[in-house]
Tab-separated table of C-alpha atoms in Angstrom:
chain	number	residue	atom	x	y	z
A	14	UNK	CA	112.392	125.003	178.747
A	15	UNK	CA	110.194	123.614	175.951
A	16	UNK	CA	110.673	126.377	173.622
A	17	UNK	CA	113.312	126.090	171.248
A	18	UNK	CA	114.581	129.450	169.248
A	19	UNK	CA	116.363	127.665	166.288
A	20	UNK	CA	116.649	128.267	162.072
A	21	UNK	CA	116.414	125.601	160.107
A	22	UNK	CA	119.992	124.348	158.754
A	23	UNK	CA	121.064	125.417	154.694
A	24	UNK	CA	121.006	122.110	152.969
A	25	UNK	CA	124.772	121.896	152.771
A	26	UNK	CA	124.607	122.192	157.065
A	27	UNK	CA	121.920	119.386	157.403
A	28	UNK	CA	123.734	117.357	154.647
A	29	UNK	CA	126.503	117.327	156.110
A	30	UNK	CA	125.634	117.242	160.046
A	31	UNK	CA	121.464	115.409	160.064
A	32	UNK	CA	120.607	112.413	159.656
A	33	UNK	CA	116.424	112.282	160.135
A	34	UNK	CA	116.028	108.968	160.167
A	35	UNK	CA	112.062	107.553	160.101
A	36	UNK	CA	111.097	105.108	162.881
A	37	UNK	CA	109.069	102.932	160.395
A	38	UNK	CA	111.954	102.341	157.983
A	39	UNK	CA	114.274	101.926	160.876
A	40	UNK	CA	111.658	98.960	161.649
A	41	UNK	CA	111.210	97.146	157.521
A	42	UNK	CA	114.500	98.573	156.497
A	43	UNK	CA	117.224	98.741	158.591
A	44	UNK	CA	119.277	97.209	155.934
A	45	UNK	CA	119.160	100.525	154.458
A	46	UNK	CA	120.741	102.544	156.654
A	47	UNK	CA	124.214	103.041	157.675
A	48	UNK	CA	125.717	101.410	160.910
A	49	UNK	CA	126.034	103.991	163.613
A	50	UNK	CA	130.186	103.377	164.115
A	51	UNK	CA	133.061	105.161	163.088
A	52	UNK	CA	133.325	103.528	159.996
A	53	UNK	CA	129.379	103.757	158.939
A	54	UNK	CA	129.448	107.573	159.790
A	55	UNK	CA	132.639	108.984	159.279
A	56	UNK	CA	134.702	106.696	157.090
A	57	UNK	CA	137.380	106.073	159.561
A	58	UNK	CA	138.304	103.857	162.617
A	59	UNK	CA	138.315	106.744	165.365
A	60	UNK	CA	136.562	106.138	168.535
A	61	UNK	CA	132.994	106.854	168.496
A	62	UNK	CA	131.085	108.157	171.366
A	63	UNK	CA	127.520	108.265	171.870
A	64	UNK	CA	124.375	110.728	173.412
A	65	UNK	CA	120.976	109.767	173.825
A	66	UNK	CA	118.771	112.762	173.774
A	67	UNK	CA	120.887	115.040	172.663
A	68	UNK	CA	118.781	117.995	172.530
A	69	UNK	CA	120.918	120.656	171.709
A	70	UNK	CA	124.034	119.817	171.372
A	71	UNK	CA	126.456	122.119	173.472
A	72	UNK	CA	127.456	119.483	175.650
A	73	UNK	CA	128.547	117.142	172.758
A	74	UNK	CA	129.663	119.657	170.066
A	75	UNK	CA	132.190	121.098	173.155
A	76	UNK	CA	133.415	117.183	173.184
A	77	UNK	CA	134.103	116.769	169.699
A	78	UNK	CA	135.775	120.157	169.601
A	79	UNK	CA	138.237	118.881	172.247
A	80	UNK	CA	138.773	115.667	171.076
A	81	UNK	CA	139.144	115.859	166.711
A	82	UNK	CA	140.708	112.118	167.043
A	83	UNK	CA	137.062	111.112	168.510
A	84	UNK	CA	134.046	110.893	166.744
A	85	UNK	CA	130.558	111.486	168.308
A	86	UNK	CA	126.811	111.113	167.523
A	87	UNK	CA	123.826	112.177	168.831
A	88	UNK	CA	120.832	110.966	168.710
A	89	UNK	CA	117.239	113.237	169.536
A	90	UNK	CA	113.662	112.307	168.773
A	91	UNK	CA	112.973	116.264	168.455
A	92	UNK	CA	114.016	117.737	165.021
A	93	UNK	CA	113.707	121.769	166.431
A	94	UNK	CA	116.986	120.741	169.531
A	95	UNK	CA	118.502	119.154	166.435
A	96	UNK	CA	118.339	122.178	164.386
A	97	UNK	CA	119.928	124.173	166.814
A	98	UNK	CA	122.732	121.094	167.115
A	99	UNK	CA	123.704	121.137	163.577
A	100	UNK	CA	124.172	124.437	163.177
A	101	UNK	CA	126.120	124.553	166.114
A	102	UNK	CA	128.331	122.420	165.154
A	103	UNK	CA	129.108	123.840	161.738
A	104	UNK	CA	129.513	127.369	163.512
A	105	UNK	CA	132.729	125.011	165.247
A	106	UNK	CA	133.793	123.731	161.747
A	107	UNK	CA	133.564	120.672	163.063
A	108	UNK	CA	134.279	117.007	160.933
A	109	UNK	CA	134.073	114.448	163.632
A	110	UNK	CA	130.183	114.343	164.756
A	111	UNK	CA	126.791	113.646	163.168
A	112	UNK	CA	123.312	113.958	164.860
A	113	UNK	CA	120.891	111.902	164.088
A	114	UNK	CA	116.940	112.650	164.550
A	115	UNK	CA	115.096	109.081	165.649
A	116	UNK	CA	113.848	107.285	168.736
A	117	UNK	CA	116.432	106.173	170.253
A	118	UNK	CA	115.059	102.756	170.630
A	119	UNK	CA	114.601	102.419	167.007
A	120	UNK	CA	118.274	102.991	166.386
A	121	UNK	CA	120.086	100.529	168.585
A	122	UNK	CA	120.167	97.527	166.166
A	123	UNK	CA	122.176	100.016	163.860
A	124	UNK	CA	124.722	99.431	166.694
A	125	UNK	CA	127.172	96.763	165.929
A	126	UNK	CA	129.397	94.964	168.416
A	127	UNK	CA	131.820	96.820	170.694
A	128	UNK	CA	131.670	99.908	168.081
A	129	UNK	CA	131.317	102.439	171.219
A	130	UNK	CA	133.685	103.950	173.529
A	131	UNK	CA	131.484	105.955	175.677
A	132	UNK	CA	127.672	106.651	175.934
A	133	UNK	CA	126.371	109.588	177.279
A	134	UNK	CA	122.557	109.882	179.011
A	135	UNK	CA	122.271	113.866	180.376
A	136	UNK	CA	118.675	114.820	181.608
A	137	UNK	CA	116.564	111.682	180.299
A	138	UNK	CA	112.817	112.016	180.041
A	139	UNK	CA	112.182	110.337	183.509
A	140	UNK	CA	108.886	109.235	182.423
A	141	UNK	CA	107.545	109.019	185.769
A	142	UNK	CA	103.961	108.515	185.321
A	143	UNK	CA	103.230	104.059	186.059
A	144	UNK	CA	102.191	104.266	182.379
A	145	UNK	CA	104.785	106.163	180.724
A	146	UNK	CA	107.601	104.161	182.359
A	147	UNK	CA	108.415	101.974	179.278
A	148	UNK	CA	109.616	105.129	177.428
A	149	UNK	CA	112.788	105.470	179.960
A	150	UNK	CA	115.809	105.236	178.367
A	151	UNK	CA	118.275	104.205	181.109
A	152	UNK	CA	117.219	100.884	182.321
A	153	UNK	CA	117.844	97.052	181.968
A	154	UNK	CA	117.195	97.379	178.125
A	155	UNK	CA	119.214	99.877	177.790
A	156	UNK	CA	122.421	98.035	179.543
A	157	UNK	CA	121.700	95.145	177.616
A	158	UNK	CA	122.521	96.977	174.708
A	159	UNK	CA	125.363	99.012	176.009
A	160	UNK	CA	126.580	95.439	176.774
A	161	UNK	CA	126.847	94.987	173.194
A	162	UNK	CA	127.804	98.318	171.348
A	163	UNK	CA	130.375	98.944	174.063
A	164	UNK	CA	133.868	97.975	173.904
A	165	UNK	CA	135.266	96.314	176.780
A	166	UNK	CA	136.177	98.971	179.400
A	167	UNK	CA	133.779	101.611	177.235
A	168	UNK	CA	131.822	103.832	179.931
A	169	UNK	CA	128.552	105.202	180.637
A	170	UNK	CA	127.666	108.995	182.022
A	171	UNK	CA	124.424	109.322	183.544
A	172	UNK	CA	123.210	113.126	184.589
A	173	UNK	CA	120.323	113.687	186.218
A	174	UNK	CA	118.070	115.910	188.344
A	175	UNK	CA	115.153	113.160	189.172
A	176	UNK	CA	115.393	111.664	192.314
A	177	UNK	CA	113.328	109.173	191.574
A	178	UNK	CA	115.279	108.306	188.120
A	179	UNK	CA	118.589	108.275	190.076
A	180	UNK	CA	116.995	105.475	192.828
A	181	UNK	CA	115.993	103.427	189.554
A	182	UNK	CA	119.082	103.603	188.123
A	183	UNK	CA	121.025	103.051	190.967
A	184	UNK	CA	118.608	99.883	191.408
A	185	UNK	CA	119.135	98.629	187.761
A	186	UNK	CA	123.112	99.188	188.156
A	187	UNK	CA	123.067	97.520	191.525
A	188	UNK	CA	121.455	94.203	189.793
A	189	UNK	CA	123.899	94.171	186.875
A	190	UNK	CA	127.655	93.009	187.196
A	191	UNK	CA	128.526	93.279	183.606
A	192	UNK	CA	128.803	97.215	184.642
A	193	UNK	CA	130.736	98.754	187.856
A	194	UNK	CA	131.034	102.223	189.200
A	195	UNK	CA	133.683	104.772	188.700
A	196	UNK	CA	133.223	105.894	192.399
A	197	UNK	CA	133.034	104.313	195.490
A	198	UNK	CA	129.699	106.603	195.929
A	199	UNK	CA	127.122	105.147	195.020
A	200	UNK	CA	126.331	108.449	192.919
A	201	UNK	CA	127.901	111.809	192.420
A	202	UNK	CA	126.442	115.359	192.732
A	203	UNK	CA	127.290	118.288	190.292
A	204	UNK	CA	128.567	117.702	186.629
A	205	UNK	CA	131.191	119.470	185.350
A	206	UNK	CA	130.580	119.459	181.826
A	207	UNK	CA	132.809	121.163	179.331
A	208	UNK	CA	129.770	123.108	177.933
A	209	UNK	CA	127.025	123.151	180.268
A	210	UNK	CA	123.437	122.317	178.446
A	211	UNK	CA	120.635	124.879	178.530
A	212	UNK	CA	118.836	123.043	180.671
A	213	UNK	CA	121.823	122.135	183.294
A	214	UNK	CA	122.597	126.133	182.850
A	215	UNK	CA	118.594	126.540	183.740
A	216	UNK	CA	118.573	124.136	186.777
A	217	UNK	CA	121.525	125.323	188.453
A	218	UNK	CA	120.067	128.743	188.526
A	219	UNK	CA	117.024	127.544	190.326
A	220	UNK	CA	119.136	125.820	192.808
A	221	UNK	CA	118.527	122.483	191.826
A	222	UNK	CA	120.773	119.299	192.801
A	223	UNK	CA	122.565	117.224	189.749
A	224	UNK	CA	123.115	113.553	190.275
A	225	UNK	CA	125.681	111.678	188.250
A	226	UNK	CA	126.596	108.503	188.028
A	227	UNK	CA	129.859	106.931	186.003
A	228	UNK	CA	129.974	103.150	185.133
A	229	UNK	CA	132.269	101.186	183.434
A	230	UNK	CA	131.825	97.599	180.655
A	231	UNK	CA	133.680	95.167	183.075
A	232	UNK	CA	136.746	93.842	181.372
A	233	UNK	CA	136.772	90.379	180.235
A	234	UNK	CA	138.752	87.841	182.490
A	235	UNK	CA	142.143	87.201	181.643
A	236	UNK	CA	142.916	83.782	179.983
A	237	UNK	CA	143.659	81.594	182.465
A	238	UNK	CA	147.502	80.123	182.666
A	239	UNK	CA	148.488	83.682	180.627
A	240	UNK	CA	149.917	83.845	177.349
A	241	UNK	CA	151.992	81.022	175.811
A	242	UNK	CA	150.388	78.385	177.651
């Protein structure tokens, strides 16, 4: 699943579609760059949704074609998946969705306050070597952020086929009240995506199990006494 047939976008494709954004000017010059919300991307106040990792961009292209009052963005440290995203989504004529090539890490300050609706995590990197666990995405860092950038009641998707990254994340979400489930489960199997991903299309042919879980930004409390008091 490494290798990546793509062609590299016409410069009125990437234009219009890429953003490759450097990690080292995300990190002296982030003043330079445009937020990553509706506004800052698109020019307009839709809801904006969110993917970390990516990759190639079925799964979010297939959103943004069935939602054109949504916006979407997604964000891949791998320029080749990104390729293969853009072009993708100009094949769809699509105007509501931008990918942007960065660490994902590097991009989160771009992020202002409540400017998501949604973030979506499908197949992260589950890093599961002792000294490689700092790179996962989907952790206490992560929901600290998603505390932020999400409005209240914005949600979270979490795919996976990693045991071991479920158990963590079910650990980290367990610890957290800011976020609840969707489900009573504590986790879901199978995804039913709009567009499955090449590499959900490749699991599921191997007979592998998919593990989802759906949380929510808690609501603020009501005002205590109600309105006009």
């Amino acid at each position: 699943m490494r290798h990546v047939k793509f062609e590299v976008p016409s410069p009125e494709v990437a234009e219009k579609y890429l953003r490759v954004w450097h990690s080292g000017d995300l990190f002296h010059r982030p003043e330079t760059f445009p937020r990553i919300s509706s506004p800052g991307l698109f020019g307009n106040d839709h809801p904006l949704e969110i993917e970390i990792g990516s990759n190639t961009g079925e799964y979010l292209c297939a959103l943004a074609q069935a939602n054109p009052g949504r916006n979407y963005v997604g964000v891949e440290i791998s320029l080749k998946p990104a390729y293969v995203a853009v072009n993708l989504a100009a094949s769809l004529r699509l105007d509501n969705i931008v990918f942007v090539k960065a660490p994902a890490q590097d991009i989160y300050r771009l992020i202002p306050d409540e400017a998501l609706s949604a973030a979506h995590m499908l197949f992260p990197d589950p890093a599961l070597h002792p000294k490689f666990r700092k790179r996962r995405l989907f952790g206490p860092a992560f929901l600290d952020v998603m505390h932020r950038a999400l409005a209240p009641g914005g949600t979270i998707t979490l795919v996976t086929d990693k045991p071991e990254v479920l158990a963590y994340a079910l650990e980290t979400v367990e610890a957290d009240p800011r976020f609840q489930r969707l489900h009573e489960e504590p986790y879901l199997l199978g995804f039913d995506s709009p567009r499955k991903t090449r590499y959900q299309r490749y699991w599921e042919r191997h007979g592998g199990a998919i593990y989802r879980v759906e949380l929510r930004r808690q609501l603020p409390p009501a005002p205590i006494g109600g309105a006009g008091m």
